[in-house]
Amino acid sequence: MDSRGPRREAGRAACTGQHLRHGADRCVSARDQAASLLDRAFRDGGVRIALTRWHIFGLTWLAYAGFYLCRKNFSVVMPALEQGGLFTKLQLADFVFAYSLAYSLGQLCAGPLADRLRPRITVSIGMALSIAANLAMPHGALYTPLLLLSFVNGLGQSAGWPGLVKNMGSWFDARHRGVVMAWWSTNYVLGGFIATLVATRVVSTVNWQAGLWMPAVLLSAVLLLFASFDRDGPGEARSKTPAPAMYRELLKQPTVWVVAVTAALLKVTRYSFLFWLPLYMTEQLRYPLAQAGYISSLYELVGFGGAVLAGYLSDRVFGSRRFPVACLMQAGLAGALLWQPTLTGAGPLWNAIGISLIGVLTYGPDTLMQGACAQDAGRNVAGGTASGFISGMASLGQLVSPYLVAWWAATQGWDALFRVFVALALAGSALTAMQWRRPAIA
């Protein structure tokens, strides 16, 4: 028997299990070319390629953190809109829903677009849309205009994650993916924290309108830097496969569904906290607006530690296996959420400690699911599509969160809402436990 036959079969099986493709030959060719370029560049480029990698790391980190200037600001503006009698809670929920719907659907399109075009183009267009929407919002403080502008803002924001994850995946190899993406994913932890501080300061010292247009001006500076200095990676292969074909291959991977559903469960909790924590603290705990804004910002700031911790545990303790870390952290999250209503009665300090712990245990598994796991699925050829699908499906949780919070808080009370979050965390922990023994992606 020809000994080459088994090798060819093994190669085809590996390609089928690990990569998106439209035809086995195209998948092998694109994968091998991208891997060869990446390995050769990292081997032969020396100091120059290393410096360029960290230049791209910093630039893409700044770009995604910058997106939060025009994302997190609305949650700080919301209490002022309600207290000023401009909108009700349910109307505010409509704005969050419109944003979330556009964000979810937009990522399903932005992912393949990032694979077929340069990430710089995709990300820059999205950033420009978000800037335009936030500049227009102060002039459209009526229900319908603000609803439409929230939708446009969501579309613009949706281009950020798939394009930048694609860009990062082409500059950093799989051996250090957990740690590198853990540090890189702090962009949305610290980005949210900084954006909250900026918006809180502006709204409390100027007015709510400035809380919308001033972050847009800052994001314009980030757009200029990114569009001018971003570069394609040495292993960045552009897919020629139509988006429907790539999605068909993606849907055949059961693990992708586990990642997407787990990320969706986490996102219900994460976005409920991101958008509603200031309102919860002003209404339920009777905190002043500034105090509520600053304490709620700890959710992102201390969550930074959870993202980094999860990456190191994944690569250094569990041998680049993501699911054991996600399982354990979500189990801990359930306990922290159950305990939180009791902590709030002990005063602002204990409330801040509890919010910080919840941030750590939320952001840890969330960064793994939407960062390293998405890159594991897509690699250099279809990283944008995989990231867009996982993050887009996860963003369906955003669609649930505004109405869940608004309805449950109004009918059952804020404290009862935490029990819903406990159930979501336990469900996510159970899902990832089913993948506990799954080996690391080579």
Coordinates of C-alpha atoms in Angstrom, one line a residue:
M1 CA 0.0 0.0 0.0
D2 CA 1.2 3.5 -0.8
S3 CA 2.3 5.1 2.5
R4 CA 1.3 8.5 1.3
G5 CA -2.4 7.7 1.3
P6 CA -2.8 7.7 5.1
R7 CA -0.9 10.9 5.3
R8 CA -3.2 12.6 2.7
E9 CA -6.3 11.3 4.6
A10 CA -5.0 12.6 7.9
G11 CA -4.2 16.0 6.4
R12 CA -7.7 16.3 5.0
A13 CA -9.3 15.2 8.3
A14 CA -7.3 17.8 10.2
C15 CA -8.3 20.5 7.8
T16 CA -12.0 19.5 8.0
G17 CA -11.9 19.6 11.8
Q18 CA -10.0 22.8 12.4
H19 CA -10.7 25.2 9.5
L20 CA -13.5 26.9 7.6
R21 CA -13.3 26.0 3.9
H22 CA -15.2 25.9 0.7
G23 CA -13.7 22.8 -0.8
A24 CA -10.9 20.9 0.8
D25 CA -8.2 22.0 -1.7
R26 CA -9.0 25.7 -1.1
C27 CA -8.9 25.2 2.7
V28 CA -5.5 23.4 2.6
S29 CA -4.0 26.0 0.2
A30 CA -5.1 29.0 2.1
R31 CA -4.2 27.5 5.5
D32 CA -0.7 26.4 4.4
Q33 CA 0.0 29.7 2.7
A34 CA -1.0 31.8 5.7
A35 CA 0.8 29.6 8.2
S36 CA 3.9 29.5 6.0
L37 CA 4.0 33.3 5.7
L38 CA 3.4 33.8 9.4
D39 CA 6.0 31.3 10.5
R40 CA 8.6 32.6 8.0
A41 CA 8.0 36.2 8.9
F42 CA 8.4 35.5 12.7
R43 CA 11.4 33.3 12.1
D44 CA 13.3 35.6 9.7
G45 CA 12.0 39.1 10.7
G46 CA 13.9 39.3 13.9
V47 CA 13.7 42.5 15.9
R48 CA 11.8 44.4 13.2
I49 CA 8.9 42.0 13.0
A50 CA 8.7 41.8 16.8
L51 CA 8.5 45.6 17.1
T52 CA 5.9 45.7 14.4
R53 CA 3.8 43.1 16.2
W54 CA 3.7 45.2 19.4
H55 CA 3.1 48.3 17.4
I56 CA 0.0 46.5 16.0
F57 CA -0.9 45.2 19.4
G58 CA -1.0 48.7 20.8
L59 CA -2.8 50.3 17.9
T60 CA -5.5 47.7 17.7
W61 CA -5.9 47.8 21.5
L62 CA -6.4 51.6 21.3
A63 CA -8.8 51.2 18.5
Y64 CA -11.2 48.9 20.3
A65 CA -10.8 50.7 23.6
G66 CA -11.7 53.9 21.7
F67 CA -14.9 52.3 20.4
Y68 CA -16.2 52.3 24.0
L69 CA -16.1 56.1 24.1
C70 CA -19.2 56.1 21.9
R71 CA -20.7 52.9 23.4
K72 CA -20.5 53.2 27.2
N73 CA -21.4 56.9 27.3
F74 CA -25.1 56.3 26.6
S75 CA -25.5 54.2 29.9
V76 CA -24.2 57.3 31.8
V77 CA -26.6 59.6 29.9
M78 CA -29.6 57.4 30.6
P79 CA -30.3 58.5 34.2
A80 CA -30.2 62.1 33.1
L81 CA -32.7 61.4 30.2
E82 CA -35.1 59.7 32.6
Q83 CA -34.7 62.2 35.5
G84 CA -35.3 65.0 33.0
G85 CA -38.6 63.5 32.0
L86 CA -37.5 63.0 28.4
F87 CA -37.9 59.2 28.2
T88 CA -39.4 56.4 30.3
K89 CA -37.5 53.2 31.3
L90 CA -39.2 51.2 28.5
Q91 CA -38.3 53.8 26.0
L92 CA -34.7 53.7 27.2
A93 CA -34.9 49.9 26.8
D94 CA -36.0 50.5 23.2
F95 CA -32.8 52.5 22.5
V96 CA -30.6 49.8 24.0
F97 CA -32.5 47.1 22.0
A98 CA -32.1 49.0 18.7
Y99 CA -28.4 49.4 19.4
S100 CA -28.0 45.7 20.4
L101 CA -30.0 44.4 17.3
A102 CA -27.8 46.4 14.9
Y103 CA -24.7 45.3 16.8
S104 CA -25.6 41.6 16.6
L105 CA -26.7 41.6 13.0
G106 CA -23.8 43.8 11.9
Q107 CA -21.2 41.5 13.2
L108 CA -22.5 38.6 11.1
C109 CA -21.8 40.8 8.1
A110 CA -18.7 42.6 9.3
G111 CA -16.9 39.3 10.0
P112 CA -16.8 38.1 6.3
L113 CA -16.2 41.6 5.2
A114 CA -13.0 41.8 7.3
D115 CA -11.9 38.5 5.8
R116 CA -12.4 39.7 2.2
L117 CA -11.2 43.3 2.7
R118 CA -8.5 44.8 4.9
P119 CA -9.4 45.0 8.6
R120 CA -8.3 48.6 8.5
I121 CA -11.0 49.4 5.9
T122 CA -13.8 47.6 7.8
V123 CA -12.9 49.0 11.2
S124 CA -12.5 52.5 9.9
I125 CA -15.9 52.6 8.3
G126 CA -17.5 51.3 11.4
M127 CA -15.8 53.8 13.6
A128 CA -16.8 56.7 11.3
L129 CA -20.5 55.6 11.5
S130 CA -20.4 55.5 15.3
I131 CA -18.8 59.0 15.5
A132 CA -21.5 60.4 13.2
A133 CA -24.3 58.8 15.2
N134 CA -23.1 60.2 18.5
L135 CA -22.5 63.7 17.0
A136 CA -26.1 63.7 15.8
M137 CA -27.8 62.3 19.0
P138 CA -27.8 65.6 21.0
H139 CA -29.8 67.2 18.2
G140 CA -32.4 64.4 18.0
A141 CA -33.7 64.1 21.5
L142 CA -37.0 62.7 20.3
Y143 CA -38.0 59.1 20.4
T144 CA -37.8 58.1 16.7
P145 CA -34.6 60.0 15.8
L146 CA -32.8 58.6 18.8
L147 CA -34.0 55.1 18.1
L148 CA -32.7 55.3 14.5
L149 CA -29.4 56.8 15.6
S150 CA -29.0 54.1 18.3
F151 CA -29.4 51.5 15.4
V152 CA -26.7 53.3 13.3
N153 CA -24.4 53.5 16.3
G154 CA -24.8 49.7 16.8
L155 CA -23.9 49.1 13.1
G156 CA -20.8 51.1 13.4
Q157 CA -19.7 49.5 16.6
S158 CA -20.2 46.0 15.2
A159 CA -17.3 46.4 12.8
G160 CA -14.7 46.7 15.5
W161 CA -14.4 43.3 17.1
P162 CA -14.3 41.0 14.1
G163 CA -11.9 43.2 12.1
L164 CA -9.5 43.7 15.0
V165 CA -9.5 40.1 16.1
K166 CA -8.8 39.2 12.5
N167 CA -5.9 41.7 12.5
M168 CA -4.4 40.4 15.7
G169 CA -4.7 36.7 14.6
S170 CA -2.5 37.4 11.7
W171 CA 0.3 38.9 13.8
F172 CA 0.4 36.5 16.7
D173 CA 0.7 32.7 16.5
A174 CA -1.4 30.1 18.3
R175 CA 1.3 29.1 20.9
H176 CA 0.6 32.3 22.9
R177 CA -2.9 33.0 21.9
G178 CA -4.5 32.7 25.4
V179 CA -2.1 35.1 27.1
V180 CA -1.8 37.6 24.2
M181 CA -5.5 37.8 23.7
A182 CA -6.1 38.1 27.4
W183 CA -3.9 41.1 27.6
W184 CA -5.3 42.5 24.4
S185 CA -8.9 41.9 25.5
T186 CA -8.4 44.3 28.4
N187 CA -9.1 46.9 25.7
Y188 CA -12.9 46.5 26.3
V189 CA -12.4 46.3 30.1
L190 CA -10.2 49.4 30.5
G191 CA -11.9 51.0 27.5
G192 CA -15.3 50.7 29.2
F193 CA -13.8 52.0 32.5
I194 CA -12.2 55.1 30.9
A195 CA -15.3 55.8 28.8
T196 CA -17.4 55.7 31.9
L197 CA -15.2 58.1 33.7
V198 CA -15.1 60.5 30.8
A199 CA -18.9 60.4 30.3
T200 CA -19.6 60.7 34.0
R201 CA -17.3 63.7 34.3
V202 CA -18.8 65.4 31.3
V203 CA -22.4 64.7 32.1
S204 CA -22.0 65.8 35.8
T205 CA -20.1 69.0 35.0
V206 CA -21.5 70.1 31.6
N207 CA -24.8 68.4 30.4
W208 CA -26.1 65.2 28.9
Q209 CA -25.6 66.4 25.4
A210 CA -21.9 66.9 25.9
G211 CA -21.8 63.3 27.2
L212 CA -22.6 62.2 23.6
W213 CA -20.7 64.6 21.3
M214 CA -17.5 65.0 23.3
P215 CA -16.6 61.2 23.3
A216 CA -17.3 61.3 19.5
V217 CA -14.6 64.0 19.1
L218 CA -12.1 61.9 21.1
L219 CA -12.9 58.8 19.0
S220 CA -12.3 60.9 15.8
A221 CA -8.6 61.2 17.0
V222 CA -8.4 57.4 17.4
L223 CA -9.8 56.9 14.0
L224 CA -7.2 59.1 12.4
L225 CA -4.4 57.2 14.2
F226 CA -5.8 53.7 13.3
A227 CA -6.5 54.5 9.6
S228 CA -3.0 56.0 9.2
F229 CA -0.9 53.4 10.9
D230 CA -2.6 50.0 10.8
R231 CA -1.0 47.2 8.7
D232 CA -1.9 43.8 7.4
G233 CA -0.1 40.9 9.1
P234 CA 2.4 38.6 7.3
G235 CA 0.0 35.7 7.7
E236 CA -3.1 37.6 6.8
A237 CA -4.8 35.6 4.0
R238 CA -7.8 37.1 2.4
S239 CA -10.6 34.6 1.9
K240 CA -12.2 34.3 -1.5
T241 CA -14.9 31.9 -0.2
P242 CA -18.5 33.4 -0.2
A243 CA -19.8 34.2 3.2
P244 CA -22.7 31.6 3.1
A245 CA -20.2 28.8 2.4
M246 CA -18.0 29.9 5.3
Y247 CA -20.9 30.0 7.6
R248 CA -22.1 26.5 6.5
E249 CA -18.7 25.1 7.5
L250 CA -18.7 27.0 10.7
L251 CA -22.1 25.6 11.8
K252 CA -20.8 22.1 11.4
Q253 CA -18.5 22.6 14.5
P254 CA -20.5 21.7 17.7
T255 CA -17.9 23.4 19.8
V256 CA -18.6 26.7 18.0
W257 CA -22.2 26.5 19.2
V258 CA -21.1 25.9 22.8
V259 CA -18.8 28.9 22.6
A260 CA -21.5 31.1 21.0
V261 CA -24.3 30.1 23.5
T262 CA -22.0 30.5 26.5
A263 CA -20.9 33.9 25.3
A264 CA -24.6 34.9 24.8
L265 CA -25.4 33.9 28.4
L266 CA -22.4 35.9 29.7
K267 CA -23.4 38.9 27.6
V268 CA -26.9 39.0 29.1
T269 CA -25.3 39.6 32.4
R270 CA -22.4 41.8 31.2
Y271 CA -24.6 44.2 29.2
S272 CA -27.2 44.4 32.0
F273 CA -24.4 45.6 34.3
L274 CA -22.9 47.9 31.7
F275 CA -26.0 49.7 30.8
W276 CA -28.1 49.5 34.0
L277 CA -25.7 49.7 36.9
P278 CA -25.8 53.5 37.3
L279 CA -29.6 53.5 37.1
Y280 CA -29.8 50.6 39.7
M281 CA -27.6 52.5 42.1
T282 CA -29.4 55.8 41.8
E283 CA -32.9 54.3 42.0
Q284 CA -32.5 51.3 44.3
L285 CA -29.5 52.3 46.5
R286 CA -30.2 56.1 46.3
Y287 CA -26.6 57.0 45.4
P288 CA -25.9 60.4 43.8
L289 CA -25.4 60.2 40.1
A290 CA -21.6 60.8 40.3
Q291 CA -21.1 58.1 43.0
A292 CA -23.2 55.6 41.0
G293 CA -21.1 56.3 37.9
Y294 CA -17.8 55.9 39.6
I295 CA -18.7 52.7 41.5
S296 CA -20.2 51.1 38.4
S297 CA -17.0 51.8 36.5
L298 CA -15.2 49.3 38.9
Y299 CA -17.1 46.6 37.0
E300 CA -14.8 47.1 34.0
L301 CA -11.7 48.3 35.9
V302 CA -11.3 45.3 38.1
G303 CA -12.6 43.0 35.4
F304 CA -9.3 43.7 33.8
G305 CA -7.8 41.3 36.3
G306 CA -10.3 38.6 35.3
A307 CA -9.4 38.8 31.6
V308 CA -5.7 38.4 32.3
L309 CA -6.1 35.7 34.9
A310 CA -8.2 33.6 32.5
G311 CA -5.6 33.9 29.8
Y312 CA -2.8 32.8 32.0
L313 CA -4.8 29.9 33.5
S314 CA -5.8 28.8 30.0
D315 CA -2.2 28.7 28.6
R316 CA 0.0 28.0 31.6
V317 CA -2.2 25.8 33.8
F318 CA -4.6 24.0 31.4
G319 CA -2.3 23.8 28.4
S320 CA -4.2 26.2 26.1
R321 CA -7.5 24.5 27.0
R322 CA -10.2 27.2 27.4
F323 CA -13.2 25.4 28.7
P324 CA -12.0 24.3 32.2
V325 CA -11.2 28.0 33.0
A326 CA -14.6 29.2 31.7
C327 CA -16.5 26.5 33.7
L328 CA -14.8 27.3 37.0
M329 CA -15.1 31.1 36.7
Q330 CA -18.8 31.0 35.8
A331 CA -19.5 28.8 38.8
G332 CA -17.7 31.4 40.9
L333 CA -19.8 34.1 39.2
A334 CA -23.0 32.4 40.2
G335 CA -21.9 32.5 43.8
A336 CA -20.9 36.2 43.6
L337 CA -24.2 37.2 42.0
L338 CA -26.2 35.4 44.7
W339 CA -24.2 37.2 47.4
Q340 CA -24.4 40.7 45.9
P341 CA -27.8 41.9 47.2
T342 CA -26.7 41.2 50.7
L343 CA -23.4 43.1 50.2
T344 CA -25.2 46.3 49.1
G345 CA -26.8 46.6 52.5
A346 CA -23.4 46.8 54.1
G347 CA -22.6 50.1 52.4
P348 CA -20.9 51.5 49.3
L349 CA -17.5 50.0 50.1
W350 CA -18.9 46.4 50.2
N351 CA -21.1 47.1 47.2
A352 CA -18.0 48.2 45.3
I353 CA -16.1 45.0 46.3
G354 CA -19.0 42.8 45.1
I355 CA -19.3 44.6 41.8
S356 CA -15.5 44.3 41.3
L357 CA -15.6 40.5 42.0
I358 CA -18.5 40.1 39.6
G359 CA -16.5 42.0 36.9
V360 CA -13.5 39.6 37.4
L361 CA -15.6 36.5 37.1
T362 CA -17.6 37.8 34.1
Y363 CA -14.8 39.2 31.9
G364 CA -12.5 36.2 32.4
P365 CA -14.7 33.6 30.5
D366 CA -16.1 36.3 28.2
T367 CA -12.6 37.1 26.9
L368 CA -11.8 33.5 26.3
M369 CA -15.0 32.8 24.4
Q370 CA -14.9 35.8 22.1
G371 CA -11.1 36.1 21.8
A372 CA -8.9 33.0 21.9
C373 CA -11.8 30.5 21.1
A374 CA -12.8 32.6 18.0
Q375 CA -9.3 32.6 16.7
D376 CA -9.0 28.9 17.3
A377 CA -12.0 28.4 15.1
G378 CA -11.0 30.7 12.3
R379 CA -7.3 30.9 12.2
N380 CA -5.7 33.3 9.7
V381 CA -8.0 32.7 6.8
A382 CA -11.5 33.1 8.4
G383 CA -10.8 34.7 11.7
G384 CA -13.1 37.5 11.0
T385 CA -16.0 35.3 10.1
A386 CA -15.5 33.0 13.1
S387 CA -15.2 36.0 15.4
G388 CA -18.2 37.8 13.8
F389 CA -20.4 34.7 14.1
I390 CA -19.5 34.0 17.8
S391 CA -19.7 37.6 18.8
G392 CA -22.8 38.2 16.7
M393 CA -24.6 35.2 18.2
A394 CA -23.4 36.2 21.7
S395 CA -24.8 39.7 21.1
L396 CA -28.3 38.2 21.0
G397 CA -27.9 38.3 24.7
Q398 CA -27.8 42.1 24.4
L399 CA -31.3 42.0 22.8
V400 CA -32.7 40.2 25.9
S401 CA -30.9 42.3 28.6
P402 CA -32.7 45.7 28.3
Y403 CA -36.2 44.2 28.5
L404 CA -35.2 41.6 31.0
V405 CA -33.9 44.4 33.3
A406 CA -36.6 46.9 32.7
W407 CA -39.5 44.4 33.2
W408 CA -38.0 42.3 36.0
A409 CA -36.9 45.3 38.0
A410 CA -40.3 46.9 37.6
T411 CA -42.4 43.8 38.5
Q412 CA -40.1 41.7 40.8
G413 CA -37.6 44.3 42.1
W414 CA -33.9 44.8 41.5
D415 CA -32.7 42.2 44.0
A416 CA -34.8 39.5 42.4
L417 CA -33.0 40.2 39.1
F418 CA -29.7 38.9 40.5
R419 CA -31.3 35.5 40.9
V420 CA -31.9 35.4 37.1
F421 CA -28.2 36.2 36.6
V422 CA -27.3 33.3 38.9
A423 CA -29.2 30.9 36.7
L424 CA -27.5 32.2 33.6
A425 CA -24.1 31.8 35.1
L426 CA -24.9 28.2 36.2
A427 CA -26.1 27.3 32.7
G428 CA -22.9 28.7 31.1
S429 CA -20.8 26.7 33.6
A430 CA -22.7 23.5 32.8
L431 CA -22.2 24.0 29.0
T432 CA -18.5 24.5 29.3
A433 CA -18.2 21.6 31.7
M434 CA -19.4 19.4 28.8
Q435 CA -16.2 20.4 26.9
W436 CA -13.9 20.1 29.8
R437 CA -11.8 17.3 28.3
R438 CA -11.6 18.8 24.8
P439 CA -7.9 19.0 23.8
A440 CA -6.2 22.3 22.9
I441 CA -6.2 23.4 19.3
A442 CA -2.7 22.9 17.8

